[in-house]
Short mmCIF file of N, CA and C in Angstrom, two decimals:
data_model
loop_
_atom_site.label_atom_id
_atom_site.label_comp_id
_atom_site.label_asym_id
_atom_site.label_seq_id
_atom_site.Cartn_x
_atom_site.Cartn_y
_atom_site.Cartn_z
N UNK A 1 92.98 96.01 56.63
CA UNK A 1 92.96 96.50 57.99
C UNK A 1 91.53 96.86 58.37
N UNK A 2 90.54 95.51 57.82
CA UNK A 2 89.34 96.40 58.14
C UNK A 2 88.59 96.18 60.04
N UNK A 3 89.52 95.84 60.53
CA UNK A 3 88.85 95.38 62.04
C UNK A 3 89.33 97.14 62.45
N UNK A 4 89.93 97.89 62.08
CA UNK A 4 90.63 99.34 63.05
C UNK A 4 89.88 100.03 62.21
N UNK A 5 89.36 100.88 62.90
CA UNK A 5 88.45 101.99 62.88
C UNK A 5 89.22 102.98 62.59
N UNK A 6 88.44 104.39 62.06
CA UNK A 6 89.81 105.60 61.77
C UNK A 6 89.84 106.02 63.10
N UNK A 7 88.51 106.24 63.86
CA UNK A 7 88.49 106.69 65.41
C UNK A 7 89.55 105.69 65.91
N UNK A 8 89.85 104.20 65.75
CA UNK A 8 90.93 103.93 66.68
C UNK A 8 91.90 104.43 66.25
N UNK A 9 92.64 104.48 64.96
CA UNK A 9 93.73 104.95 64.39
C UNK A 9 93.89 106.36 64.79
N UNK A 10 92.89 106.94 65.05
CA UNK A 10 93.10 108.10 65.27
C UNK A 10 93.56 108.23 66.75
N UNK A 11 92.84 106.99 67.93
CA UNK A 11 93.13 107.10 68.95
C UNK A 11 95.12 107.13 69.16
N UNK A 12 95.06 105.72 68.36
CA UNK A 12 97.26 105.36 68.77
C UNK A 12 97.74 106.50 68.50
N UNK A 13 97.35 107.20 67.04
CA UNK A 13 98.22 108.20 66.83
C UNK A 13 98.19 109.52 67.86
N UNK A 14 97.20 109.74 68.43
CA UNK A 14 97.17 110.89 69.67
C UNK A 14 97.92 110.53 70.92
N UNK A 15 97.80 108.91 70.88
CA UNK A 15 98.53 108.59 72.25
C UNK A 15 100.27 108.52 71.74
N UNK A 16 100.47 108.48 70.74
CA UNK A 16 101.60 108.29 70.54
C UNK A 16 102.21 109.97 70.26
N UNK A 17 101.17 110.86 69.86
CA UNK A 17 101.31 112.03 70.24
C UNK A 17 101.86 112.67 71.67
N UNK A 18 100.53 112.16 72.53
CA UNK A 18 101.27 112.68 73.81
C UNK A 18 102.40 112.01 74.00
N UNK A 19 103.17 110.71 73.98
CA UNK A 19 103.88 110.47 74.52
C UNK A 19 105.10 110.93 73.82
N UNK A 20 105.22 111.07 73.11
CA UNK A 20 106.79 111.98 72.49
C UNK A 20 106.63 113.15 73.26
N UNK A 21 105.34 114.17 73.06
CA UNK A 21 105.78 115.23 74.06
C UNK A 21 106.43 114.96 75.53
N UNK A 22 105.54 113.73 76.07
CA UNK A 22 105.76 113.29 77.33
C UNK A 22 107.51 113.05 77.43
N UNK A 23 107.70 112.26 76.20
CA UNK A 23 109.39 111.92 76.30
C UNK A 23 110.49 113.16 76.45
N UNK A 24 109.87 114.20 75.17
CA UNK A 24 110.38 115.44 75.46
C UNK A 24 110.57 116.29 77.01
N UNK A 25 109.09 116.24 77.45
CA UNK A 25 109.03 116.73 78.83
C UNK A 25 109.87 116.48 80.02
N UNK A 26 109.78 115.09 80.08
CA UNK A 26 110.51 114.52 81.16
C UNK A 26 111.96 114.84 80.65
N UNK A 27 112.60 114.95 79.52
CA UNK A 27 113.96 115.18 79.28
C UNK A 27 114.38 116.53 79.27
N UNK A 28 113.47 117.57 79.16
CA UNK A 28 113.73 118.73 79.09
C UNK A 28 113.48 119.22 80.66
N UNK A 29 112.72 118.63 81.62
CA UNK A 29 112.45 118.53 83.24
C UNK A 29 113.62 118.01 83.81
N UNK A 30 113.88 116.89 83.38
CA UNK A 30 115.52 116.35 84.23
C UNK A 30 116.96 117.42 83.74
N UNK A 31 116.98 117.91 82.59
CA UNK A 31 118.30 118.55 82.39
C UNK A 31 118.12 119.63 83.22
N UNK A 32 116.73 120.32 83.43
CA UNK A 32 116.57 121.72 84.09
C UNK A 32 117.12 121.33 85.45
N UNK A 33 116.83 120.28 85.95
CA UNK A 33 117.00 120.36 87.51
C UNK A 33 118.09 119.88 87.28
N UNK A 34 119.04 119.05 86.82
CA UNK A 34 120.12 118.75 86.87
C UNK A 34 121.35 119.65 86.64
N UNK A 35 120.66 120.64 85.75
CA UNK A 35 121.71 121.79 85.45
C UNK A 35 121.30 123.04 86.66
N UNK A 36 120.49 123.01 87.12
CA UNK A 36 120.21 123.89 87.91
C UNK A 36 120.50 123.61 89.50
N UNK A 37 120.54 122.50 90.04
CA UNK A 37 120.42 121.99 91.38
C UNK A 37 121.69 120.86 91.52
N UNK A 38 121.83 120.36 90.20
CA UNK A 38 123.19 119.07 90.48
C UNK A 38 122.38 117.85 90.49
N UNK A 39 123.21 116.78 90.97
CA UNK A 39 122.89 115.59 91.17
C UNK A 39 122.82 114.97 92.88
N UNK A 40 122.26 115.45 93.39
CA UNK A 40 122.28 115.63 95.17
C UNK A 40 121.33 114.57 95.20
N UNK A 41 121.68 114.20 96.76
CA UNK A 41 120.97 113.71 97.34
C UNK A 41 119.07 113.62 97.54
N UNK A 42 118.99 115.38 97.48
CA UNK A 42 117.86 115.72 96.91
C UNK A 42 117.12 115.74 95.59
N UNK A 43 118.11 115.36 94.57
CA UNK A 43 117.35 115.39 93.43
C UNK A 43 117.69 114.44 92.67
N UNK A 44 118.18 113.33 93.31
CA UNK A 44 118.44 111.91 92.95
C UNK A 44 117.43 111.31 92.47
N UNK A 45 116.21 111.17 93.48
CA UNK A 45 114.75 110.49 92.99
C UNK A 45 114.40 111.04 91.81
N UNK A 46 114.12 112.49 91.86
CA UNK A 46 113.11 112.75 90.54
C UNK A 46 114.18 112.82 89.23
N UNK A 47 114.97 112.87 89.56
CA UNK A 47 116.05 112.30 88.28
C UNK A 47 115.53 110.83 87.79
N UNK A 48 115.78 110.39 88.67
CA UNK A 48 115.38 108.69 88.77
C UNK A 48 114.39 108.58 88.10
N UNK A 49 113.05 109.63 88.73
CA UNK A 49 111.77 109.30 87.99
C UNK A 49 111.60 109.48 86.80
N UNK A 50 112.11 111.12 86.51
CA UNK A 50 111.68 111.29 84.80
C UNK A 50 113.02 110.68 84.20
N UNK A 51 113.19 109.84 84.49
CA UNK A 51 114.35 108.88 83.34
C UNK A 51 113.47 107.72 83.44
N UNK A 52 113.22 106.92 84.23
CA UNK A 52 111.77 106.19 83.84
C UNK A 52 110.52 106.34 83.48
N UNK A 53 110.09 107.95 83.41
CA UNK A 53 108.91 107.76 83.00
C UNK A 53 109.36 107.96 81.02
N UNK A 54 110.80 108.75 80.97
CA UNK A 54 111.04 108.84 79.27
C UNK A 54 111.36 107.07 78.86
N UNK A 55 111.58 106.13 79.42
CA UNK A 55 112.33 104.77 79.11
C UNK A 55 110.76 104.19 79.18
N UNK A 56 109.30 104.62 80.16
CA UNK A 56 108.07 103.75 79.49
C UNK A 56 107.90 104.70 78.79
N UNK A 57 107.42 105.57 78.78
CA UNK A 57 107.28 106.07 77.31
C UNK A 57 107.41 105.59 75.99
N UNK A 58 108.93 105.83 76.02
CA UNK A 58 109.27 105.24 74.54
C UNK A 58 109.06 103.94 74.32
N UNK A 59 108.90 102.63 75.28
CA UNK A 59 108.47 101.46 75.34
C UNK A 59 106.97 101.30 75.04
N UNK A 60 106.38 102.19 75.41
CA UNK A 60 104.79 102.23 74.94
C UNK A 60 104.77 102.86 73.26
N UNK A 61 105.22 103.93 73.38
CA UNK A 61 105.62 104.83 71.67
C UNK A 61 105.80 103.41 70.81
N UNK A 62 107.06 102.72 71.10
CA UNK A 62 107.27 101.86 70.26
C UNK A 62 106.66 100.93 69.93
N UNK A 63 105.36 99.92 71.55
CA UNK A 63 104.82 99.01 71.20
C UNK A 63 103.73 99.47 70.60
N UNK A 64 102.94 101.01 70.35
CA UNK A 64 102.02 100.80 70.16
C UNK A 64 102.36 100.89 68.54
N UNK A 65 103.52 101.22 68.02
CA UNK A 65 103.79 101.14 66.53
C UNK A 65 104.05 100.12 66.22
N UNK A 66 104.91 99.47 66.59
CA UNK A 66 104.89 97.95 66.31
C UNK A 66 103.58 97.25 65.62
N UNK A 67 102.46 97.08 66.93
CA UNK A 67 101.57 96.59 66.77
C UNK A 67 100.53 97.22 65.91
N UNK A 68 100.31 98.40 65.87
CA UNK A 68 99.98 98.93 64.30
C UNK A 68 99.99 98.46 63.29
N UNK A 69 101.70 98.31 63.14
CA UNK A 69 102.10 98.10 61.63
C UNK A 69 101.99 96.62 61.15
N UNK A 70 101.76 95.46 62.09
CA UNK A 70 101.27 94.44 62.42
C UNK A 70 100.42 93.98 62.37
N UNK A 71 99.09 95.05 62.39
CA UNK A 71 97.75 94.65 62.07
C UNK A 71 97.71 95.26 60.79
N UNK A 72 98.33 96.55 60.17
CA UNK A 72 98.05 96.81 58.87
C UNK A 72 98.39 95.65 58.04
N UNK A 73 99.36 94.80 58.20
CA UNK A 73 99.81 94.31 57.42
C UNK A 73 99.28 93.05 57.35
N UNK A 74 98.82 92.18 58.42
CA UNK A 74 97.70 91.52 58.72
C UNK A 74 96.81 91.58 56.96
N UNK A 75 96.51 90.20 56.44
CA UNK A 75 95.76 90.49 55.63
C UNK A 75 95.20 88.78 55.38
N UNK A 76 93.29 88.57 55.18
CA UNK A 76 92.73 89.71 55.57
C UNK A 76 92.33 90.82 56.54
N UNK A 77 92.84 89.57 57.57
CA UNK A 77 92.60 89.91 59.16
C UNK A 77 93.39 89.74 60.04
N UNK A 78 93.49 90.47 60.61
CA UNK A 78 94.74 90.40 61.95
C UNK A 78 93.75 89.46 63.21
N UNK A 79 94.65 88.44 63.69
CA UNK A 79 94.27 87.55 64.36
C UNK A 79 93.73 88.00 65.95
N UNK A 80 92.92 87.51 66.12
CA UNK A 80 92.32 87.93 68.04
C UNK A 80 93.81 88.61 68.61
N UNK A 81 94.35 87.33 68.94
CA UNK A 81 95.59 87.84 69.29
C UNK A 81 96.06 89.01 69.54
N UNK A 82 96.30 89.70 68.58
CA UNK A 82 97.24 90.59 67.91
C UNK A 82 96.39 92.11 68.35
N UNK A 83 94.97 91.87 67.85
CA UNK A 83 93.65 92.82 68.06
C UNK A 83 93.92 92.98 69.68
N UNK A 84 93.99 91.70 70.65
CA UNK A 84 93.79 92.07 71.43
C UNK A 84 95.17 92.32 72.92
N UNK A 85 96.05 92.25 71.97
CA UNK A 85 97.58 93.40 72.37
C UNK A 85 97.76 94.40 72.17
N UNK A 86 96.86 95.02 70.86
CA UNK A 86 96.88 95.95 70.69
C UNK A 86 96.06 97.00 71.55
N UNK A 87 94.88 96.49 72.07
CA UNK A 87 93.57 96.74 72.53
C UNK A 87 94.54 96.83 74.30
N UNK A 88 95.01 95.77 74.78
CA UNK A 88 96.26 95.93 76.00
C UNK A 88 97.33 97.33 75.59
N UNK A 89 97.78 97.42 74.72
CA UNK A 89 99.13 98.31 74.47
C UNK A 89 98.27 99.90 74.84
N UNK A 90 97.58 99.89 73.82
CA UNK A 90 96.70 101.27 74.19
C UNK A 90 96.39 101.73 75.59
N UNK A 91 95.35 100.88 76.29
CA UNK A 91 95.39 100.89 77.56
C UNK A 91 96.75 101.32 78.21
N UNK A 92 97.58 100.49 78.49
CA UNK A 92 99.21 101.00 79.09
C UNK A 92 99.56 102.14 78.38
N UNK A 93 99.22 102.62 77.11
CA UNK A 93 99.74 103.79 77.16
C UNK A 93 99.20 105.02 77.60
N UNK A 94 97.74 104.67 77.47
CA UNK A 94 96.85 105.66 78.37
C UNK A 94 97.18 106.02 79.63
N UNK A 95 97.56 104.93 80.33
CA UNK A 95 98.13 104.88 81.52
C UNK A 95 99.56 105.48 82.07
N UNK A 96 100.43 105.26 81.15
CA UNK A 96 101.47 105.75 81.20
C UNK A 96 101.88 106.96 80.83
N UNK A 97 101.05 107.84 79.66
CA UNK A 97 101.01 108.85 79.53
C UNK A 97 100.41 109.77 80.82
N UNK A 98 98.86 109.61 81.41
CA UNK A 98 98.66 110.10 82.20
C UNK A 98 99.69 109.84 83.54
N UNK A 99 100.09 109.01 84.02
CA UNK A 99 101.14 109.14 85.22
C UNK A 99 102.18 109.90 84.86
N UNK A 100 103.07 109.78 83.59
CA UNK A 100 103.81 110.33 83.21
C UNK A 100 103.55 111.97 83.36
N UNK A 101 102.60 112.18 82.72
CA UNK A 101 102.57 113.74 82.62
C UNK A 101 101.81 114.43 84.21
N UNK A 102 101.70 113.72 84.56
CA UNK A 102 101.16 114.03 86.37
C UNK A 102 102.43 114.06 86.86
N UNK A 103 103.46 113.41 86.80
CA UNK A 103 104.69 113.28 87.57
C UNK A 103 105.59 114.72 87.15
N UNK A 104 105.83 115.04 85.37
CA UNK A 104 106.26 116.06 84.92
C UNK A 104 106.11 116.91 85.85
N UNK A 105 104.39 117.49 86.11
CA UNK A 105 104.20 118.51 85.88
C UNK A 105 104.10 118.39 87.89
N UNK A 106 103.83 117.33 88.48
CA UNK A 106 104.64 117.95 89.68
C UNK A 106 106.07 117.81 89.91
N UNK A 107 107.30 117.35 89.12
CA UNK A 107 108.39 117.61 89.42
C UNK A 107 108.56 119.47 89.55
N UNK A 108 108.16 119.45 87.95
CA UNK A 108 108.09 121.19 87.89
C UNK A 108 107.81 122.51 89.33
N UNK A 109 106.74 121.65 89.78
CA UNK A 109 106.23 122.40 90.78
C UNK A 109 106.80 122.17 91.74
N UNK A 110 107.42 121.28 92.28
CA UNK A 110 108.18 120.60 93.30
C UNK A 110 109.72 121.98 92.89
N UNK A 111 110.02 121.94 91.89
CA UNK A 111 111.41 122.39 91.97
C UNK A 111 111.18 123.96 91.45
N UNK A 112 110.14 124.79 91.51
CA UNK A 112 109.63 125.56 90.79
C UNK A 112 110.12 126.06 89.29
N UNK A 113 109.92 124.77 88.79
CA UNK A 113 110.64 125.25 87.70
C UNK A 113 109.33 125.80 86.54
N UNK A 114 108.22 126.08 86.86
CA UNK A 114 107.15 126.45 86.12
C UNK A 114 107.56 127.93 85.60
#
């Protein structure tokens, strides 16, 4: 696995960090308002939302392990290819973590649930 750096390894594993919290968040954000407010008209959308932002989440969580364990195993070298899905996956999860946890944390505020 000598093309991944520990700094990158170190990067997936932080992003894959936030995003379990992220998965947590959004699931522990939708039961609050759902147990607290119902399933209304009004709180249809952000239901909607943090159930998609936990479904990319875990779609990012998973691809960026996948492709990890794909280049570890890669031997001697994991192909352009592969380097550079992985090099894509990261990105989207960067991405998805930050929207994700922007959306959390204004549902919260939206429903004052801070």
């Amino acid at each position: 696995m000598a093309e991944l750096s520990d700094e990158n390894i170190t990067i997936i594993l932080e992003l894959q960090r936030r995003l379990v919290k992220l998965i947590h968040q959004a699931a522990a954000t939708e039961l609050l308002i759902f147990e607290r407010f119902g399933e209304t008209e009004a709180t249809l959308a952000v239901l909607q939302q943090l159930l998609n932002i936990r479904e990319r989440a875990t779609s990012s969580y998973s691809r960026l392990s996948n492709l990890l364990l794909r280049v570890a195993e890669f031997q001697p070298i994991a192909p352009p290819a592969t380097i550079e899905l992985l090099d894509k996956a990261i990105l989207q999860a960067e991405a998805t973590a930050d929207a994700g946890e922007a959306t959390v944390r204004e549902a919260k505020l939206d429903w004052n649930l801070t």
